Coordinates of C-alpha atoms in Angstrom, one line a residue:
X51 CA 72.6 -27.0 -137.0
X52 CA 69.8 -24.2 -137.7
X53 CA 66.7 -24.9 -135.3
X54 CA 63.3 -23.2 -136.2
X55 CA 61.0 -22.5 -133.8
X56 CA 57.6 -21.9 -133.7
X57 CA 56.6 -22.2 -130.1
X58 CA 56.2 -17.9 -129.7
X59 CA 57.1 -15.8 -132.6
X60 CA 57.9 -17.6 -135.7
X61 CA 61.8 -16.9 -135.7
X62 CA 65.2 -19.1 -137.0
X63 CA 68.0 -19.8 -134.7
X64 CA 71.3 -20.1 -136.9
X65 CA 74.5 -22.2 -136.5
X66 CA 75.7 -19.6 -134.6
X67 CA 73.3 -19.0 -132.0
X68 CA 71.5 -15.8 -133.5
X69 CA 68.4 -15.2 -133.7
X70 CA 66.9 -14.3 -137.2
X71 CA 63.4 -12.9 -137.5
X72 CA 60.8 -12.2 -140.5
X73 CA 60.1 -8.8 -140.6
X74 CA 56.6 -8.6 -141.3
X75 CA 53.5 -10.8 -140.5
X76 CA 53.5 -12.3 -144.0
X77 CA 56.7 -13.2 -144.2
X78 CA 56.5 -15.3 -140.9
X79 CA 53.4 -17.0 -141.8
X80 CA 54.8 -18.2 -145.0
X81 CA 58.0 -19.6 -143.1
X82 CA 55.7 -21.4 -140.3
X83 CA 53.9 -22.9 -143.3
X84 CA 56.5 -24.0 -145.2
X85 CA 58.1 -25.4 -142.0
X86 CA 54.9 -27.0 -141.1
X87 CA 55.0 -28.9 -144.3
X88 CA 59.0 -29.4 -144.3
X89 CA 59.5 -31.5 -147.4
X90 CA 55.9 -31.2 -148.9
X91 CA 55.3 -29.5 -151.9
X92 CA 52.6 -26.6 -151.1
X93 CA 51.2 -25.1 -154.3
X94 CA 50.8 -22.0 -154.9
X95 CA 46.9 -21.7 -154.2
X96 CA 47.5 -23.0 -151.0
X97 CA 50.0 -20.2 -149.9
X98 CA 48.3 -17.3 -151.6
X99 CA 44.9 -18.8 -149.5
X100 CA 47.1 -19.0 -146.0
X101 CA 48.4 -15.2 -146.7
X102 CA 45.8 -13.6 -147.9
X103 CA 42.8 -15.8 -147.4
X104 CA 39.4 -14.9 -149.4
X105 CA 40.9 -11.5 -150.5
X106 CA 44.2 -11.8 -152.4
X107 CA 45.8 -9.3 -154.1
X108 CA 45.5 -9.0 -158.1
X109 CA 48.6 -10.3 -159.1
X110 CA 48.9 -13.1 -156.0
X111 CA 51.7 -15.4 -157.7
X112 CA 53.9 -12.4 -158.3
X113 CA 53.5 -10.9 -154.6
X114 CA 54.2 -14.6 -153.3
X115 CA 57.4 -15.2 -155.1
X116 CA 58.1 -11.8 -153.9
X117 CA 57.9 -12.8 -150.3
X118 CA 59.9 -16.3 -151.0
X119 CA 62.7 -14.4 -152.6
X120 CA 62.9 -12.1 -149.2
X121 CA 62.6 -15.2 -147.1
X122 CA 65.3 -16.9 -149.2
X123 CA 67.8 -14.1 -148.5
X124 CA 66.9 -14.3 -144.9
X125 CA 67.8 -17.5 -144.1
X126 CA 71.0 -18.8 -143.5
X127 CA 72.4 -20.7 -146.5
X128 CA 76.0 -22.7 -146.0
X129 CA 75.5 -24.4 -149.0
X130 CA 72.2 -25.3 -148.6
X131 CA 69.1 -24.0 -150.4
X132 CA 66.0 -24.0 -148.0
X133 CA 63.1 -23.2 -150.5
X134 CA 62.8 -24.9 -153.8
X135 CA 60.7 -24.0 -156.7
X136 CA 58.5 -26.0 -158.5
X137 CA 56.4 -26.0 -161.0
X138 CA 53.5 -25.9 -159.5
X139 CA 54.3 -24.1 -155.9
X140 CA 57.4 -24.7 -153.4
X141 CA 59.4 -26.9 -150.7
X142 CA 61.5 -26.2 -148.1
X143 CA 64.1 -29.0 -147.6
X144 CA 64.9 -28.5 -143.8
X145 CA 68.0 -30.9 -144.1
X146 CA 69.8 -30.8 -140.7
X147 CA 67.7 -28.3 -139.2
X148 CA 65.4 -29.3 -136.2
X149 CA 62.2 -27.6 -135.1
X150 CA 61.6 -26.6 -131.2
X151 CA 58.1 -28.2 -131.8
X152 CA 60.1 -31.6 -132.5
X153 CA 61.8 -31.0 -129.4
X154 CA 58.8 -30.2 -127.7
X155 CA 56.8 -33.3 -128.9
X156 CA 59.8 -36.0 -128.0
X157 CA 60.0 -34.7 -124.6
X158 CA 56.5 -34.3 -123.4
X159 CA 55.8 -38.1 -124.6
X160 CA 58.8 -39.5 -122.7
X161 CA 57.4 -37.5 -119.9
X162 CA 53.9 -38.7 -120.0
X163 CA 55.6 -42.6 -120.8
X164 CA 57.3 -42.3 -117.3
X165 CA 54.3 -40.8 -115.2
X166 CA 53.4 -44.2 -114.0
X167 CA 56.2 -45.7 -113.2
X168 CA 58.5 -42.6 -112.1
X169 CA 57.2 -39.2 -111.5
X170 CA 59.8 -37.8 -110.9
X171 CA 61.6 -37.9 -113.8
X172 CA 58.4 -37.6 -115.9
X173 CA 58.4 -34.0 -113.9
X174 CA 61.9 -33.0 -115.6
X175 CA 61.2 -34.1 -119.1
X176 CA 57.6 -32.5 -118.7
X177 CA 59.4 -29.3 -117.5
X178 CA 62.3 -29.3 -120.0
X179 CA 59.5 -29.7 -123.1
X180 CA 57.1 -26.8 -121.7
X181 CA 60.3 -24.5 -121.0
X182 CA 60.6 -24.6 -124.6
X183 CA 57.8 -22.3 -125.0
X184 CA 58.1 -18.9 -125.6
X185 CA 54.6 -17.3 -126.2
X186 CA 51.5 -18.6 -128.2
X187 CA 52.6 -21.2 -130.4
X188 CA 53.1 -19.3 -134.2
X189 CA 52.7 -16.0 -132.5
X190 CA 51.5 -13.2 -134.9
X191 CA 51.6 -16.1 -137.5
X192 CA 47.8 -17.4 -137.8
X193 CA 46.2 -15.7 -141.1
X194 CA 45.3 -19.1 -142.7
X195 CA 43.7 -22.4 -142.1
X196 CA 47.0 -24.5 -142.1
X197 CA 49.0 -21.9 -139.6
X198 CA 45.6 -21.5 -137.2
X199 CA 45.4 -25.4 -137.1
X200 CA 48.5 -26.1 -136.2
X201 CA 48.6 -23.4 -133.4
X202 CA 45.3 -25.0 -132.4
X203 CA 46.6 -28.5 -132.0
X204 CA 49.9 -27.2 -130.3
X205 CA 48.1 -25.2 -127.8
X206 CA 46.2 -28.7 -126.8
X207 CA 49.6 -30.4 -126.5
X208 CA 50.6 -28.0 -124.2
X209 CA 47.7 -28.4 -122.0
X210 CA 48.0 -31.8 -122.0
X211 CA 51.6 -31.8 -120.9
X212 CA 50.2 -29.1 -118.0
X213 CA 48.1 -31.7 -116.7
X214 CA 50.6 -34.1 -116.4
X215 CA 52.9 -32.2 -115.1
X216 CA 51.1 -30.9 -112.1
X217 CA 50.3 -35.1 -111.9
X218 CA 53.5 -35.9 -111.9
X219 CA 54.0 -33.1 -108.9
X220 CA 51.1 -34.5 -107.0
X221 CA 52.2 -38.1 -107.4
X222 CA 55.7 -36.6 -105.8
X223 CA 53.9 -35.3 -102.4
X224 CA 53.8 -32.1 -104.1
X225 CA 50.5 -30.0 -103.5
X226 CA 51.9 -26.6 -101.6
X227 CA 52.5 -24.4 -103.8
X228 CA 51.0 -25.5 -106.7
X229 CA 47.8 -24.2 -106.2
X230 CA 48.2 -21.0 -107.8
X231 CA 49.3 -22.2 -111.1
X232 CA 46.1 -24.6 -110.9
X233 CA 43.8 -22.0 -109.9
X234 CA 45.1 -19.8 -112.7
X235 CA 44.6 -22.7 -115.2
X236 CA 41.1 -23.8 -114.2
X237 CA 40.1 -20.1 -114.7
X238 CA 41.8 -19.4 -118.0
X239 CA 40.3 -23.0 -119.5
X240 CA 37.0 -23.4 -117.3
X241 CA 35.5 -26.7 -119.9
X242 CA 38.8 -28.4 -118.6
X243 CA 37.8 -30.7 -116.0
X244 CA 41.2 -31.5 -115.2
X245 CA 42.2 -28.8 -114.3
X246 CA 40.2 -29.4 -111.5
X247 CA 40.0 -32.1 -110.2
X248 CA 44.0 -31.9 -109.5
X249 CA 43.4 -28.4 -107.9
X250 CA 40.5 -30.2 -105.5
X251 CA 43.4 -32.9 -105.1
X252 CA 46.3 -30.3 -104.0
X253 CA 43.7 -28.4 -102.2
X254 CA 42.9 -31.6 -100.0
X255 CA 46.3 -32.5 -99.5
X256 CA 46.7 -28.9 -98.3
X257 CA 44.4 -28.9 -95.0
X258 CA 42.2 -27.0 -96.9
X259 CA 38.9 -29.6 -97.7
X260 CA 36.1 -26.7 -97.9
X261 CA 38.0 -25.2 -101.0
X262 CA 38.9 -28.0 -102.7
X263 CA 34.4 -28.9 -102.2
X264 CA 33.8 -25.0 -103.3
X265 CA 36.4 -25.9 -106.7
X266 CA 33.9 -28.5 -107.8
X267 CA 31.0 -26.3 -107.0
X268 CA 32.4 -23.6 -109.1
X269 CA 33.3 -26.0 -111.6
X270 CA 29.4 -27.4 -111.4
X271 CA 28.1 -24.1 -112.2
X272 CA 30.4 -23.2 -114.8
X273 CA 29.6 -26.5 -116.7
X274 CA 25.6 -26.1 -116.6
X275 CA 25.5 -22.3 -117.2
X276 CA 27.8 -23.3 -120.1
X277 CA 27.3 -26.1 -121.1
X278 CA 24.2 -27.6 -119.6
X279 CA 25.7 -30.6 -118.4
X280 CA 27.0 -32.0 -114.7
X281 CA 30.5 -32.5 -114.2
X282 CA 31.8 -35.8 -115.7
X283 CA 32.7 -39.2 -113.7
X284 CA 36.4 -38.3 -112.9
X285 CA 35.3 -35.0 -110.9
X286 CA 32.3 -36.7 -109.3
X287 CA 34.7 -39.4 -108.5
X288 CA 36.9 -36.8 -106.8
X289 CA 34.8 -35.4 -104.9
X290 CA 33.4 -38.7 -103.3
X291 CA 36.2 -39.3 -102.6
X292 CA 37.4 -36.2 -100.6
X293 CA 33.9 -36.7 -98.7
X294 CA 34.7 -39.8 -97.4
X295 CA 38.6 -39.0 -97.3
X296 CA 39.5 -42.2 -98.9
X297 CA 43.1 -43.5 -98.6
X298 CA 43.8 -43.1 -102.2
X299 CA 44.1 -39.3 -102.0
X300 CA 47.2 -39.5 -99.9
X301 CA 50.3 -38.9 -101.6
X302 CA 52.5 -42.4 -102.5
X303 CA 55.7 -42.3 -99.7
X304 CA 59.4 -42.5 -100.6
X305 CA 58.7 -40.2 -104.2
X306 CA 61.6 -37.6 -104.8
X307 CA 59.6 -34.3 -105.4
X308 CA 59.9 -32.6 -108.7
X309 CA 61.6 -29.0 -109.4
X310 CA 59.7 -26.1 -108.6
X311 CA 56.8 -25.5 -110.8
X312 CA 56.6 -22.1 -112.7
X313 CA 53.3 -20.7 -113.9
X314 CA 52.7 -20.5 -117.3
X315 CA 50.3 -17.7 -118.1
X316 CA 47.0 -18.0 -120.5
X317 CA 47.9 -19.1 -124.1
X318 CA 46.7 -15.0 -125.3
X319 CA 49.8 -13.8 -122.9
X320 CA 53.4 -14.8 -122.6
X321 CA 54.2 -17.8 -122.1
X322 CA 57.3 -18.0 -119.7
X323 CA 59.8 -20.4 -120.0
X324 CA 60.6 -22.6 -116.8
X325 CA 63.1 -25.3 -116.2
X326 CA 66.6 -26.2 -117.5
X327 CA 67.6 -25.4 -120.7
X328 CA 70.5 -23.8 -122.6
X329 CA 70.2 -19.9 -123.9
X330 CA 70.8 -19.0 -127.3
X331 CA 73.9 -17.1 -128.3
X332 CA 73.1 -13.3 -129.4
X333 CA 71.5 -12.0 -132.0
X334 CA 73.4 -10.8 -135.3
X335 CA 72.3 -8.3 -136.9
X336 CA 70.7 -10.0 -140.7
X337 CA 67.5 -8.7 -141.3
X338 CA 65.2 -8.0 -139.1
X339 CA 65.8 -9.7 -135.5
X340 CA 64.5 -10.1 -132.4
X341 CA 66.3 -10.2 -129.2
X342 CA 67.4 -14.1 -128.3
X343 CA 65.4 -16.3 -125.7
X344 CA 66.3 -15.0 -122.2
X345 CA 67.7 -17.9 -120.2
X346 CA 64.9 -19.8 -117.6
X347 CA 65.2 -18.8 -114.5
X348 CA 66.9 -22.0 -111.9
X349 CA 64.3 -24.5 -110.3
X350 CA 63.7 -23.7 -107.0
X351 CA 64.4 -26.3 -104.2
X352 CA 62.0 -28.7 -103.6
X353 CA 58.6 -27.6 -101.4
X354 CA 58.4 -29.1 -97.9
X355 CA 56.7 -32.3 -97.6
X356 CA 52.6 -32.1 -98.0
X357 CA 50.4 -32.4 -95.2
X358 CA 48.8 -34.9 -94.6
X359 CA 44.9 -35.4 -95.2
X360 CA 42.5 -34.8 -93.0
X361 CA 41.2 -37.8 -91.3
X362 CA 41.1 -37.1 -87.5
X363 CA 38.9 -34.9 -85.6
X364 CA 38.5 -31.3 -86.7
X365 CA 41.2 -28.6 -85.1
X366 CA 39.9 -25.8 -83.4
X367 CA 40.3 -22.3 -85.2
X368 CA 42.2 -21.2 -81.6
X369 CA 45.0 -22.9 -83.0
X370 CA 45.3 -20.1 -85.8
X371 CA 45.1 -17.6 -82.7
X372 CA 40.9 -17.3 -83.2
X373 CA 38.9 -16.7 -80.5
X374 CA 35.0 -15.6 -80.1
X375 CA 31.9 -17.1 -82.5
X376 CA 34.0 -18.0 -85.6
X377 CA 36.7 -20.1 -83.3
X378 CA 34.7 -23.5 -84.1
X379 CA 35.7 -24.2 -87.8
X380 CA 36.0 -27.6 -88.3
X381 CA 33.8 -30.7 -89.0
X382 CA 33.2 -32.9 -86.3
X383 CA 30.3 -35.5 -87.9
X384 CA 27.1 -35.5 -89.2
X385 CA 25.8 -33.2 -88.0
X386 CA 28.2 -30.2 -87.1
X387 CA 28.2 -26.7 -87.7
X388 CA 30.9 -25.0 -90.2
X389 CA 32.3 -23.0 -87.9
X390 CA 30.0 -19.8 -88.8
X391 CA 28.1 -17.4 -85.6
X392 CA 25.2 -19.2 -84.2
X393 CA 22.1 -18.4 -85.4
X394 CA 23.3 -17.3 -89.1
X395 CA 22.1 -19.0 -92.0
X396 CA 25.1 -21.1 -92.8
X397 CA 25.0 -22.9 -89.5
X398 CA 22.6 -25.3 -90.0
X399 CA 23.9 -28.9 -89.3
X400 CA 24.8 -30.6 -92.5
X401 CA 24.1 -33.8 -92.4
X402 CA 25.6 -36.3 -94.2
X403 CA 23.7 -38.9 -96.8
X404 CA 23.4 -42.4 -96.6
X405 CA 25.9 -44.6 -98.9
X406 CA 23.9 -46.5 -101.5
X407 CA 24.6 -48.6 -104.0
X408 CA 28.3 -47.8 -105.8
X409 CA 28.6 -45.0 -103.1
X410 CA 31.1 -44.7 -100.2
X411 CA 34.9 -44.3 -101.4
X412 CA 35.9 -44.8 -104.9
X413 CA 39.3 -45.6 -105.2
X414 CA 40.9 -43.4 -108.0
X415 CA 43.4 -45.9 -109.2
X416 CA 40.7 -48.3 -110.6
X417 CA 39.9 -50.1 -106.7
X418 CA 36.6 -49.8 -105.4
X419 CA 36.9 -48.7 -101.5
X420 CA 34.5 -50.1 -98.9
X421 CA 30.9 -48.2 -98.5
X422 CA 29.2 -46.3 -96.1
X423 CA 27.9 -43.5 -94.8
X424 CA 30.1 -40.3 -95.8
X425 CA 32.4 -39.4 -93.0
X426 CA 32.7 -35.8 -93.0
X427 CA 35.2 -35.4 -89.9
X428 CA 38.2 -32.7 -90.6
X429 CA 39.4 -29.5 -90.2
X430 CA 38.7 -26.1 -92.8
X431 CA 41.8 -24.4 -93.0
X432 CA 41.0 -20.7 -92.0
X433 CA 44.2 -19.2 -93.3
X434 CA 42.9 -18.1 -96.8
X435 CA 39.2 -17.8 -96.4
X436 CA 39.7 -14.4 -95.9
X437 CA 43.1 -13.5 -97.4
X438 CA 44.8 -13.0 -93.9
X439 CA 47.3 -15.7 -92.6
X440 CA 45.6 -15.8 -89.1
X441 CA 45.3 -13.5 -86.2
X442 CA 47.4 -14.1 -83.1
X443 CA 45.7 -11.8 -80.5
X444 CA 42.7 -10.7 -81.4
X445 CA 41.8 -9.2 -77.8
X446 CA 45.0 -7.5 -78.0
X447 CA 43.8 -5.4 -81.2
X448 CA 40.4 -5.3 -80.7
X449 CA 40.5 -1.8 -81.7
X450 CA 41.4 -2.1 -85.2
X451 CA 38.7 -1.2 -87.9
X452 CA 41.0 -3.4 -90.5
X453 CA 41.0 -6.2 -88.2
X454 CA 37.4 -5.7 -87.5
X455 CA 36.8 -5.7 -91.4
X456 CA 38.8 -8.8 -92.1
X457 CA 37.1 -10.9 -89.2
X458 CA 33.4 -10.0 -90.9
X459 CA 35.0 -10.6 -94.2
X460 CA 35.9 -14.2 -93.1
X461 CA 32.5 -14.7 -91.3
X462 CA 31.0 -14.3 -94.2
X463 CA 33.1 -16.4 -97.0
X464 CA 32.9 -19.2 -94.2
X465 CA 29.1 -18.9 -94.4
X466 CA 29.1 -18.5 -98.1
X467 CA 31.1 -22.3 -97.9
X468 CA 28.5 -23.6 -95.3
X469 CA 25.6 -23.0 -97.5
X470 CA 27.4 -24.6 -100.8
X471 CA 28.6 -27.6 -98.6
X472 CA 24.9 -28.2 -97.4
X473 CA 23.5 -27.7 -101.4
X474 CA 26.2 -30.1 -102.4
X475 CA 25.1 -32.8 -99.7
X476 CA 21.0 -32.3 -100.6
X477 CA 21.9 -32.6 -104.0
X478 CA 23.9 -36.4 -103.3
X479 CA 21.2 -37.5 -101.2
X480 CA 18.9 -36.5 -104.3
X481 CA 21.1 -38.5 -106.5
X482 CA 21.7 -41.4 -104.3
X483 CA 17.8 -41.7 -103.4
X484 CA 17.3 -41.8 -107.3
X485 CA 19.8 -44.2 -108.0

C-alpha cells in the first residue's frame, strides 16, 4: 500500500518502500493539494490560484495539465489511476493509499483519550504520532491558501500533542530532563502559556523553585510587552501554587515513566523524529527522489525518579560544597534573605502577603486547597544559576580567576532572582489588597 506524506517534504512512499519525490516546488504543491482534497474535485481555478497565486502565467490551464501529466507519470500506478480529469478540474482517488497525516491524527487522539486515565501509555502513542514528523509539515509546499492552511492547522496539532506529551511525562514522575525541550519550546512559541506552566511544573519538581518563579516572570513580561495582557488563570494558578507548595504539584506514585523524550526543534528547522517506528525500504531511483526517512533513534531508559518538592526547611548552599557570603541560599520564612552578600540590593527580606479571599493553595485538579498565608520555606537549587555544577573546595582553588569569575557570575544571577521574587510578591499583595 502507497502512503503519502506530508509531515516534512511533500514526498510518496511506494509499495515497495521507496521513496518518490516531486522534482520541483510546483509539482509538490499540486500533489499536497490534491492529497489534501483526496476524492474532491478541485477546479482548475482553484489550482492555477494555489500555484501561482495573483500572478499566473498566460496560458495557466495548459501549464497545469502540464504539471498533472508529470505528476501522473510519477506516481506509482499498479493498475490504478491516481489523478482523474474532469471537466471542470481534477481528482485524485487515493484508493488504498494512507496519508502519514492520518496516521498522525489517529494516534495523537488515542494519546490525548488516555492522558487521564493512563499516562503512560498516552506517552507512547503521543511519541509514536510525533515521530512521524519529518520537518515542517508540507515543507517547501506552501504557495497557496489551501497548502498554507493546512500546514497552519497541522503545525497546531503538533503543538498540542507537545503539550500533552510532556503532561503525560510529568503525570509519570518525569520532570529531570525534560526541561530542556520545555525551555526550548516556551522560547520558540512565547504566546503559549502552556508551555510554561509545565516547565514551572518540572522546574518545581526539580529542586529548583526560584527558576520555575523567574519562568513566569519571563513569561509576564513577554505577554504585556506583547500583548498587553497578564498571564491567564492557569499560570497564575501555577504559580500560587508553587508559593504555597501545595500537595497537588507532587507527582501521582506507582506511574510507570514514559520513554525518553527527544527534542523536537522549532517548526522553521528540522523536525527530528523520536520514538518507535519502522524505516522505509530504499529509495529507487523514478524521478526525482529523496533519500528515505532515517530510522528514530531507540528510547532511552527511563530517568531516575523526580525529587521530591520542596517542603521542609531550606538546605544550606554548603551542601553543593559553598562556602563564604553566597553559602545561605535557601528560604527559610517570611522574612529571609535569598541567599545573596549582605548588604547588596537583592537581600532585602521578602516578605510574604497575607492570603485573602480565594488565595492560599489552589488545587490544579479542580480542589480548592486550604488558605493562608504563603509559605515560602525551601531550598534554590544553586547548581544552574551560574552554569557550573557546584564547587567542592573553594578554599582549595581560591586562586583561580575562572573560579573567581563564575562565583561573581552566580552572585549576581542569584540577586537578579531576589529582586524578581520580591516584585512578584509586591505585585500579589497589590492584587490581593485590591481584591
Amino acid at each position: 500500500m502507497s502512503e503519502f506524506r506530508l509531515l516534512g517534504p511533500v514526498t510518496v512512499c511506494d509499495t515497495a518502500g521507496g521513496v518518490i519525490a516531486p522534482s520541483g516546488p510546483k509539482q509538490r504543491a499540486l500533489l499536497a493539494t490534491l492529497v489534501l482534497h483526496a476524492g474532491q474535485l478541485l477546479s482548475v481555478d482553484r489550482l492555477v490560484e494555489e500555484l501561482w497565486g495573483s500572478a499566473p502565467p498566460a496560458n495557466a490551464s495548459n501549464a497545469l495539465q502540464a504539471h498533472v501529466a508529470r505528476l501522473r507519470r510519477l506516481l506509482p500506478a499498479p493498475g490504478h489511476e491516481w489523478i482523474s480529469t474532469l471537466p471542470t478540474g481534477y481528482l485524485l482517488a487515493p484508493g488504498r493509499a494512507s496519508t502519514d497525516v492520518a496516521r498522525f491524527t489517529r494516534l495523537s487522539g488515542q494519546g490525548r483519550a488516555a492522558l487521564p486515565h493512563d499516562p503512560g501509555q498516552a506517552a507512547q502513542l503521543l511519541q509514536r504520532a510525533l515521530s512521524l514528523w519529518r520537518g515542517p509539515a508540507l515543507q517547501d509546499s506552501r504557495h497557496g491558501p489551501l497548502c498554507t492552511a493546512e500546514a497552519d492547522r497541522l503545525e497546531e496539532q503538533r503543538l498540542t500533542a507537545l503539550e500533552a506529551l510532556y503532561e503525560a511525562s510529568l503525570q509519570c514522575g518525569r520532570s529531570t530532563g525534560i526541561t530542556a525541550g520545555l525551555e526550548r519550546l516556551s522560547a520558540d512559541h512565547p504566546l503559549r502559556e502552556r508551555f510554561y506552566d509545565l516547565l514551572m511544573l518540572a522546574l518545581y519538581r526539580g529542586g529548583r523553585q526560584a527558576e520555575a518563579l523567574g519562568v513566569y516572570e519571563r513569561a509576564r513580561r513577554h505577554l504585556i510587552t506583547t500583548l498587553g495582557i497578564e498571564p491567564g488563570p492557569a499560570l497564575r494558578a501555577r504559580l500560587e501554587a508553587i508559593l504555597n507548595h501545595c500537595p497537588t504539584l507532587t507527582p501521582p506514585p506507582h506511574q510507570t515513566p514514559p520513554p525518553s523524550l527527544h527534542q523536537h526543534p522549532s517548526p522553521t528547522a528540522r523536525i527530528h523524529p523520536s520514538g518507535p517506528g519502522r524505516p522505509p525500504g530504499p529509495a529507487r531511483s523514478r524521478g526525482d527522489r529523496t533519500d528515505p526517512m532515517a530510522p528514530p533513534a531507540p528510547a532511552c531508559a527511563a530517568d531516575p525518579p523526580a525529587l521530591s518538592p520542596l517542603t521542609g526547611p531550606a538546605a544550606s548552599a554548603t551542601s553543593a560544597g559553598m562556602t563564604g557570603p553566597v553559602a545561605s541560599a535557601g528560604l527559610t520564612g517570611p522574612g529571609a534573605s535569598v541567599g545573596v552578600p549582605a548588604g547588596s540590593p537583592g537581600g532585602a527580606g521578602l516578605v510574604a502577603p497575607t492570603a485573602g479571599a480565594g488565595a492560599g493553595c489552589s488545587d490544579l485538579t479542580g480542589s480548592a486547597g486550604p488558605t493562608g498565608s504563603v509559605d515560602l520555606t525551601g531550598s534554590v537549587d544553586l547548581t544552574d544559576l551560574g552554569g557550573s555544577a557546584g564547587f567542592a573546595d573553594p578554599a582549595g582553588v581560591a586562586g583561580s580567576a575562572d573560579l573567581a569569575g563564575e562565583l561573581a557570575h552566580l552572585r549576581a544571577r542569584i540577586e537578579e532572582l531576589a529582586r524578581d521574587q520580591q516584585d512578584l510578591l509586591r505585585r500579589i499583595q497589590r492584587d490581593q489588597a485590591v481584591h
